Amino acid sequence: MASLQFHGNVDADTRYDASLDPARESELFGLLMFLQLGMGMNPVPKWPRWWPIWLRPVGGLLAKAYCSMVILTSLHLGLLFTKTTLDVLPTGELQPITDALTMTIIYFFTGYANIYWCVRSKRLLAFMEHINGEYRHHSLAGVTFVSSHTAHRWSRSFTSTWILCCLVGVITWGVSPLMLGIRTLPLTCWYPFDALAPGTYMAVYATQLFGQISVGVTFGFGGSLFVTLCLLLLAQFDVLYCSLKNLDAHAKLLSGETIRGLGILQRDLLQGSSTRELNQYALLQEHPTDLLRISAGAGAGAGSHRLGQVKAFHSALVECVRLHRFILYCCAELENLFSPYCLVKSMQITIQLCLLVFVGVSGTQEFLRIVNQIQYLALTLFELLMFTYCGELLSRHSVRSGEAFWRGGWWKHAHCLRQDVLIFLVNSRRAVYVTAGKFYVMDVNRLRSVITQAFSFLTLLQKLAAKKAITEP
């Protein structure tokens, strides 16, 4: 018979169409964990079972050494660009100053991000394992269902695309001297020695190219991780809302309701394409259940029909409460992990956006330089949009439990479970938020304020440039 099983095809009693409800994924973060390990943001990796025990201490030392090398690469380039900025400040030339300052901010933030994720790696991995083990693969058995596999597919595709875009942006800048056939470095900064000398040129070039790759992956990892977690949590809210909508149908299914009665209920819940309520779910698509398959073997005695419905309804409501608690815990952990990161990220994006626009407007008109500036500007704007828009979606979608309740027939059991339903509805009205250092919420209002601040700084820089041009003879 149909069960209370949320977790997917591990339970033979949950009969959904395999094409609409694929098998449960055991690892939702495989690509992100590979990127975290590959770019030195996980000093304590989780070794596979086949890895020899005697090699694990050696592997741990190598992982820590690699993480230290990646961090030092970013920080030493940040220091070199700091020295470059200090050297060009007395000249008063705004374009070289903004160029050097932009790269200083980028590399110091890369170093901060690498250190941050290394320090939080254990907590992050524990969070990922908790989600892998406890996430609900699909909604409770009812006359309609949703499958969270769509969110996993979207997150994996987004991660691959975003990382590729970030790498293309930074590698284009890194290999531009090779493309032009010029013996120069991709990053123009101060060195205490002749960086173009035959004995040092290749080593310095390789270091700068590795630093550029580290910038691309580090920036891509933070945004991809945030979007992936938001998509998975939005899918869990969709699973919860579909389960709440089907509470009465679930109770009737477990208590042995006839196929005819379930069919009428299914038509009422799904409605027609012209009358169906829009935007019930953030990500997932609702499908009709194969009633013959899922109700096979279900049934209860006719004398216990009414009592069975009340008991089944209450058990399903308890499962929904557990799912809601799991989602709230994950949202709280998301806030704890990303709050310090988003604070620094917001400041970095504000200053970087201002400098990139200023350089693009006032800088030289070299074709390759314009292309690189457009790439950096587009990636920066889209990254800001990712954090703010996903935070807005999560906040707005987290308080729709009441709407989902009203779509179903919960009121038929209200006289028995009124207190339980009211307590759940009151608790579910608390919206979840992702903040930047507990100072402000990452939502579309923050998107507007960051862009406003960036263009205010841009106006100031343009006035300084115009004033300097007037005073020069």
XYZ file of C-alpha atoms in Angstrom:
473
model
C 0.000 0.000 0.000
C 1.044 3.645 -0.271
C 3.126 4.804 2.664
C 4.389 7.937 4.354
C 7.671 7.554 2.478
C 9.053 10.906 1.287
C 12.427 9.707 0.203
C 11.738 8.276 -3.232
C 12.394 5.018 -4.968
C 14.146 3.407 -2.016
C 10.665 2.343 -0.921
C 8.965 -0.245 -3.082
C 5.573 0.770 -1.691
C 5.741 4.243 -3.266
C 4.618 3.781 -6.850
C 5.206 6.789 -9.084
C 6.037 6.943 -12.771
C 9.819 6.460 -13.056
C 10.024 8.846 -16.022
C 8.490 11.658 -13.946
C 10.058 10.642 -10.652
C 13.614 9.324 -11.294
C 15.578 7.456 -8.669
C 16.741 9.337 -5.611
C 20.205 10.910 -5.924
C 22.627 9.821 -3.224
C 24.990 12.771 -3.857
C 23.599 16.200 -4.720
C 26.871 18.129 -4.462
C 29.362 15.986 -6.363
C 30.500 18.697 -8.801
C 30.762 21.345 -6.089
C 32.815 19.048 -3.850
C 35.160 18.332 -6.769
C 35.628 22.068 -7.397
C 36.172 22.724 -3.710
C 38.892 20.082 -3.544
C 40.417 20.950 -6.927
C 40.983 24.625 -6.123
C 42.272 24.238 -2.583
C 39.205 25.084 -0.498
C 39.017 21.795 1.417
C 42.078 21.065 3.584
C 40.424 18.019 5.189
C 38.915 16.029 2.293
C 36.733 12.996 2.789
C 38.638 10.043 1.390
C 36.865 7.262 -0.529
C 36.707 3.824 1.056
C 39.179 2.326 -1.383
C 41.872 4.865 -0.421
C 44.586 3.037 1.609
C 44.573 3.943 5.283
C 48.347 4.410 5.406
C 48.153 7.002 2.601
C 45.518 9.160 4.277
C 47.929 11.161 6.508
C 50.119 11.854 3.465
C 47.032 12.894 1.459
C 45.953 15.179 4.293
C 49.340 16.914 4.348
C 49.283 17.335 0.566
C 45.762 18.780 0.707
C 46.776 21.312 3.358
C 49.932 22.232 1.425
C 47.912 22.719 -1.763
C 45.356 24.917 0.029
C 48.202 27.024 1.446
C 49.731 27.397 -2.021
C 46.435 28.583 -3.525
C 45.905 31.089 -0.702
C 49.469 32.425 -0.946
C 49.129 32.805 -4.721
C 46.083 35.045 -4.329
C 47.470 37.038 -1.406
C 50.899 37.678 -2.955
C 49.256 38.933 -6.171
C 47.010 41.147 -4.046
C 50.091 42.585 -2.305
C 51.865 43.187 -5.619
C 48.847 45.073 -6.956
C 48.689 47.052 -3.698
C 52.280 48.172 -4.285
C 51.355 49.000 -7.889
C 48.417 51.093 -6.702
C 50.611 53.004 -4.240
C 53.179 53.649 -6.970
C 50.661 55.125 -9.422
C 48.765 57.196 -6.855
C 51.212 60.140 -6.960
C 50.796 60.404 -10.746
C 47.106 61.196 -10.416
C 46.276 59.114 -13.496
C 42.846 57.685 -12.681
C 42.843 54.862 -15.230
C 46.056 53.134 -13.984
C 44.924 53.713 -10.404
C 41.503 52.136 -10.982
C 43.047 49.252 -12.961
C 45.449 48.390 -10.158
C 42.825 48.929 -7.453
C 40.350 46.648 -9.253
C 42.853 43.781 -9.404
C 43.838 44.419 -5.774
C 40.218 44.003 -4.669
C 39.720 40.903 -6.832
C 42.781 39.079 -5.520
C 42.319 40.001 -1.875
C 38.700 38.832 -2.055
C 39.869 35.590 -3.710
C 42.290 35.053 -0.843
C 39.537 35.817 1.675
C 37.142 33.395 -0.033
C 39.757 30.621 -0.117
C 40.534 31.093 3.572
C 36.845 31.327 4.464
C 35.848 28.096 2.747
C 38.906 26.291 4.129
C 37.929 27.309 7.656
C 34.263 26.402 7.117
C 34.935 23.242 5.084
C 34.055 20.767 7.853
C 30.786 22.502 8.630
C 29.954 22.804 4.936
C 30.621 19.113 4.278
C 28.534 18.118 7.310
C 25.709 20.339 6.001
C 25.908 18.708 2.570
C 25.834 15.216 4.076
C 22.803 16.140 6.179
C 20.922 17.327 3.094
C 21.943 14.229 1.129
C 20.566 11.978 3.840
C 17.416 13.844 4.838
C 16.049 15.649 1.793
C 12.614 14.502 0.585
C 12.741 13.160 -2.920
C 9.052 13.640 -3.670
C 5.812 14.598 -1.991
C 3.641 12.330 0.137
C 1.535 9.759 -1.656
C -1.600 11.447 -2.931
C -3.568 12.097 -6.089
C -0.858 14.501 -7.343
C 2.892 14.614 -6.719
C 6.062 16.606 -7.389
C 9.631 15.273 -7.667
C 12.644 17.239 -6.441
C 14.892 15.653 -9.066
C 14.242 18.701 -11.270
C 16.013 20.963 -8.774
C 19.078 18.711 -8.768
C 19.193 18.717 -12.559
C 18.860 22.501 -12.716
C 21.522 23.080 -10.052
C 24.001 20.774 -11.771
C 23.455 22.484 -15.134
C 23.738 25.935 -13.587
C 26.963 25.065 -11.761
C 28.597 23.742 -14.930
C 27.519 26.768 -16.986
C 28.472 29.371 -14.372
C 31.903 27.885 -13.670
C 32.583 27.703 -17.410
C 31.570 31.360 -17.871
C 33.819 32.464 -15.002
C 36.764 30.490 -16.360
C 36.285 31.833 -19.881
C 36.266 35.385 -18.522
C 39.505 35.090 -16.538
C 41.384 32.807 -18.933
C 40.707 35.159 -21.859
C 42.466 37.866 -19.866
C 45.235 35.448 -18.872
C 46.082 34.221 -22.376
C 45.665 37.564 -24.168
C 49.471 38.085 -24.540
C 49.748 34.663 -26.188
C 46.832 35.479 -28.494
C 48.474 38.757 -29.542
C 51.975 37.275 -29.770
C 53.417 39.864 -27.363
C 56.087 39.072 -24.779
C 54.339 40.598 -21.814
C 52.466 39.484 -18.720
C 48.662 39.212 -18.535
C 48.639 41.203 -15.287
C 50.621 44.427 -15.134
C 51.918 44.805 -11.594
C 55.100 45.687 -9.692
C 57.793 43.043 -9.130
C 61.034 43.463 -7.164
C 62.905 41.895 -10.119
C 62.728 41.881 -13.901
C 59.656 39.723 -14.537
C 60.314 39.666 -18.298
C 63.819 38.232 -17.982
C 64.322 34.874 -19.774
C 64.842 32.970 -16.546
C 61.763 34.265 -14.731
C 59.199 35.090 -17.434
C 57.685 31.611 -17.752
C 57.470 31.100 -13.989
C 55.805 34.491 -13.418
C 53.434 33.952 -16.340
C 52.408 30.507 -15.030
C 51.838 31.954 -11.550
C 49.627 34.730 -12.886
C 47.674 32.322 -15.082
C 47.136 29.988 -12.113
C 46.010 33.001 -10.089
C 43.489 33.900 -12.781
C 42.125 30.348 -12.829
C 41.881 30.451 -9.036
C 39.906 33.717 -9.282
C 37.461 32.187 -11.765
C 36.833 28.980 -9.817
C 36.653 30.719 -6.423
C 34.134 33.295 -7.626
C 32.163 30.595 -9.452
C 32.174 28.233 -6.463
C 30.626 30.698 -4.016
C 27.820 31.703 -6.370
C 27.138 28.138 -7.546
C 26.996 26.820 -3.988
C 24.540 29.518 -2.942
C 22.271 29.003 -5.957
C 22.398 25.200 -5.591
C 21.374 25.344 -1.935
C 18.590 27.838 -2.701
C 17.241 25.691 -5.545
C 17.245 22.556 -3.378
C 15.490 24.365 -0.519
C 12.913 25.867 -2.871
C 12.258 22.349 -4.155
C 11.797 21.132 -0.577
C 9.237 23.877 -0.010
C 7.453 22.714 -3.174
C 7.455 19.141 -1.872
C 6.002 20.394 1.412
C 3.296 22.451 -0.289
C 2.230 19.603 -2.561
C 2.065 17.309 0.481
C -0.067 19.817 2.390
C -2.351 20.147 -0.621
C -2.759 16.356 -0.706
C -3.283 15.745 3.014
C -6.956 14.849 2.617
C -6.227 12.785 -0.509
C -3.414 10.991 1.316
C -5.697 10.150 4.220
C -8.378 8.820 1.858
C -5.815 6.795 -0.074
C -4.511 5.076 3.058
C -8.006 4.469 4.389
C -9.098 2.593 1.250
C -11.000 5.192 -0.771
C -12.294 3.923 -4.114
C -10.551 4.758 -7.396
C -13.637 6.676 -8.473
C -13.564 8.887 -5.402
C -9.815 9.488 -5.764
C -10.296 10.357 -9.434
C -12.869 13.026 -8.591
C -10.519 14.469 -5.971
C -7.636 14.413 -8.466
C -9.620 16.428 -10.999
C -10.585 18.949 -8.320
C -6.975 19.447 -7.186
C -5.368 19.600 -10.629
C -8.158 21.601 -12.306
C -8.014 22.442 -15.999
C -5.272 24.304 -17.811
C -7.475 27.408 -18.071
C -8.580 27.468 -14.412
C -5.455 26.111 -12.690
C -3.859 28.401 -10.131
C -0.564 29.789 -11.386
C 2.732 29.872 -9.452
C 1.748 27.302 -6.864
C 5.328 26.019 -6.910
C 8.643 27.812 -7.301
C 10.474 25.138 -9.319
C 8.711 21.809 -9.562
C 5.896 20.673 -11.808
C 2.853 18.890 -10.409
C 1.866 15.589 -12.023
C -1.227 13.408 -11.640
C -0.661 10.163 -9.805
C -1.360 6.815 -11.449
C -4.178 5.910 -9.077
C -4.383 2.253 -10.078
C -0.705 1.745 -9.348
C -0.431 3.670 -6.111
C -3.652 2.348 -4.572
C -2.868 -1.298 -5.331
C -3.101 -3.197 -2.103
C -4.299 -0.173 -0.134
C -7.332 -0.597 1.968
C -8.755 -0.672 5.411
C -11.818 -2.110 6.924
C -15.058 -0.309 6.121
C -15.924 -0.055 9.810
C -12.698 1.793 10.570
C -12.932 4.037 7.514
C -13.517 7.344 9.311
C -11.091 6.621 12.150
C -8.446 5.564 9.622
C -8.766 8.837 7.753
C -8.252 10.941 10.880
C -5.250 8.884 11.973
C -3.699 8.958 8.493
C -4.287 12.708 8.228
C -2.605 13.326 11.567
C 0.368 11.097 10.701
C 0.802 12.910 7.381
C 0.599 16.288 9.125
C 3.331 15.176 11.543
C 5.532 14.223 8.585
C 4.927 17.640 7.032
C 5.937 19.286 10.304
C 9.159 17.249 10.321
C 9.869 18.296 6.743
C 9.212 21.927 7.628
C 11.624 21.698 10.560
C 14.265 20.183 8.280
C 13.834 23.046 5.789
C 14.039 25.688 8.512
C 17.189 24.087 9.903
C 18.776 24.093 6.436
C 17.782 27.733 5.890
C 19.312 28.691 9.240
C 22.513 26.847 8.345
C 22.553 28.557 4.928
C 22.320 31.903 6.719
C 25.139 30.982 9.118
C 27.419 29.862 6.291
C 26.814 32.748 3.914
C 26.163 35.744 6.156
C 29.861 36.730 6.618
C 30.618 35.795 3.018
C 27.773 37.920 1.627
C 28.859 40.947 3.660
C 32.345 40.986 2.128
C 30.934 39.984 -1.268
C 28.537 42.958 -1.261
C 31.328 45.429 -0.527
C 33.583 43.837 -3.134
C 30.869 43.909 -5.818
C 29.968 47.553 -5.057
C 33.543 48.827 -5.430
C 34.412 46.523 -8.309
C 31.274 47.456 -10.244
C 32.070 51.141 -9.886
C 35.697 50.723 -10.991
C 34.845 48.483 -13.946
C 32.268 50.909 -15.289
C 34.651 53.840 -14.842
C 37.500 52.073 -16.635
C 35.121 50.980 -19.388
C 33.865 54.539 -19.921
C 37.108 56.469 -19.474
C 39.766 53.915 -20.448
C 41.529 53.182 -23.690
C 39.546 51.781 -26.590
C 41.615 48.644 -27.309
C 39.384 45.869 -28.611
C 40.681 43.036 -26.406
C 40.619 45.281 -23.359
C 37.013 46.256 -24.053
C 36.037 42.574 -24.387
C 37.712 41.721 -21.059
C 36.047 44.652 -19.314
C 32.627 43.656 -20.648
C 33.177 40.051 -19.462
C 34.173 41.153 -15.958
C 31.285 43.616 -15.748
C 28.705 41.063 -16.937
C 29.991 38.403 -14.510
C 29.951 40.874 -11.612
C 26.393 42.035 -12.320
C 25.102 38.499 -12.780
C 26.770 37.373 -9.553
C 25.035 40.173 -7.674
C 21.735 39.167 -9.289
C 22.249 35.522 -8.249
C 22.647 36.290 -4.564
C 19.866 38.853 -4.322
C 17.266 37.170 -6.550
C 17.686 33.709 -4.998
C 17.492 35.251 -1.525
C 14.279 37.036 -2.543
C 12.739 33.829 -3.930
C 13.580 31.859 -0.802
C 12.161 34.529 1.489
C 8.890 34.939 -0.418
C 8.314 31.219 -0.976
C 8.923 30.254 2.650
C 5.602 31.649 3.946
C 3.105 29.976 1.602
C 2.082 27.018 3.761
C -1.314 28.545 4.429
C -2.029 28.809 0.698
C -1.129 25.145 0.258
C -3.434 24.142 3.120
C -6.388 25.935 1.590
C -5.956 24.097 -1.717
C -6.782 20.792 -0.010
C -9.652 19.510 2.107
C -7.989 19.833 5.517
C -11.104 21.518 6.949
C -12.910 18.175 6.835
C -10.714 17.030 9.725
C -10.434 20.400 11.477
C -12.698 19.444 14.389
C -10.218 16.681 15.338
C -6.913 18.418 14.534
C -7.721 22.108 14.842
C -5.003 22.882 17.384
C -2.276 21.025 15.443
C -3.160 22.800 12.197
C -3.265 26.249 13.816
C 0.115 25.756 15.526
C 1.688 24.679 12.255
C 0.205 27.624 10.341
C 1.432 30.122 12.952
C 4.963 28.678 12.905
C 5.064 28.567 9.111
C 4.426 32.325 8.819
C 8.003 33.084 9.827
C 9.879 33.994 6.667
C 13.483 32.876 6.220
C 16.130 35.374 5.192
C 19.733 35.359 4.037
C 21.539 38.410 5.359
C 24.906 40.024 4.790
C 26.580 40.015 8.184
C 23.162 40.460 9.888
C 23.153 44.055 8.598
C 20.802 43.801 5.620
C 18.817 41.184 3.747
C 20.027 39.820 0.409
C 16.984 40.589 -1.722
C 16.084 42.702 -4.754
C 16.149 45.856 -2.618
C 19.802 45.133 -1.928
C 20.376 44.715 -5.658
C 18.998 48.187 -6.269
C 20.988 49.758 -3.429
C 24.292 48.200 -4.524
C 23.851 49.440 -8.095
C 22.859 52.892 -6.803
C 25.940 53.071 -4.563
C 28.222 51.886 -7.357
C 26.994 54.550 -9.778
C 27.240 57.207 -7.069
C 30.937 56.334 -6.705
C 31.218 56.330 -10.503
C 29.835 59.860 -10.690
C 32.384 60.962 -8.082
C 35.257 59.433 -10.054
C 34.070 61.054 -13.278
C 33.926 64.463 -11.569
C 37.462 63.962 -10.260
C 38.635 63.010 -13.761
C 36.931 66.057 -15.277
C 38.400 68.359 -12.614
C 41.870 66.975 -13.251
C 41.464 67.473 -17.018
C 40.497 71.148 -16.470
C 43.428 71.896 -14.162
C 45.996 70.342 -16.486
C 47.602 72.825 -18.902
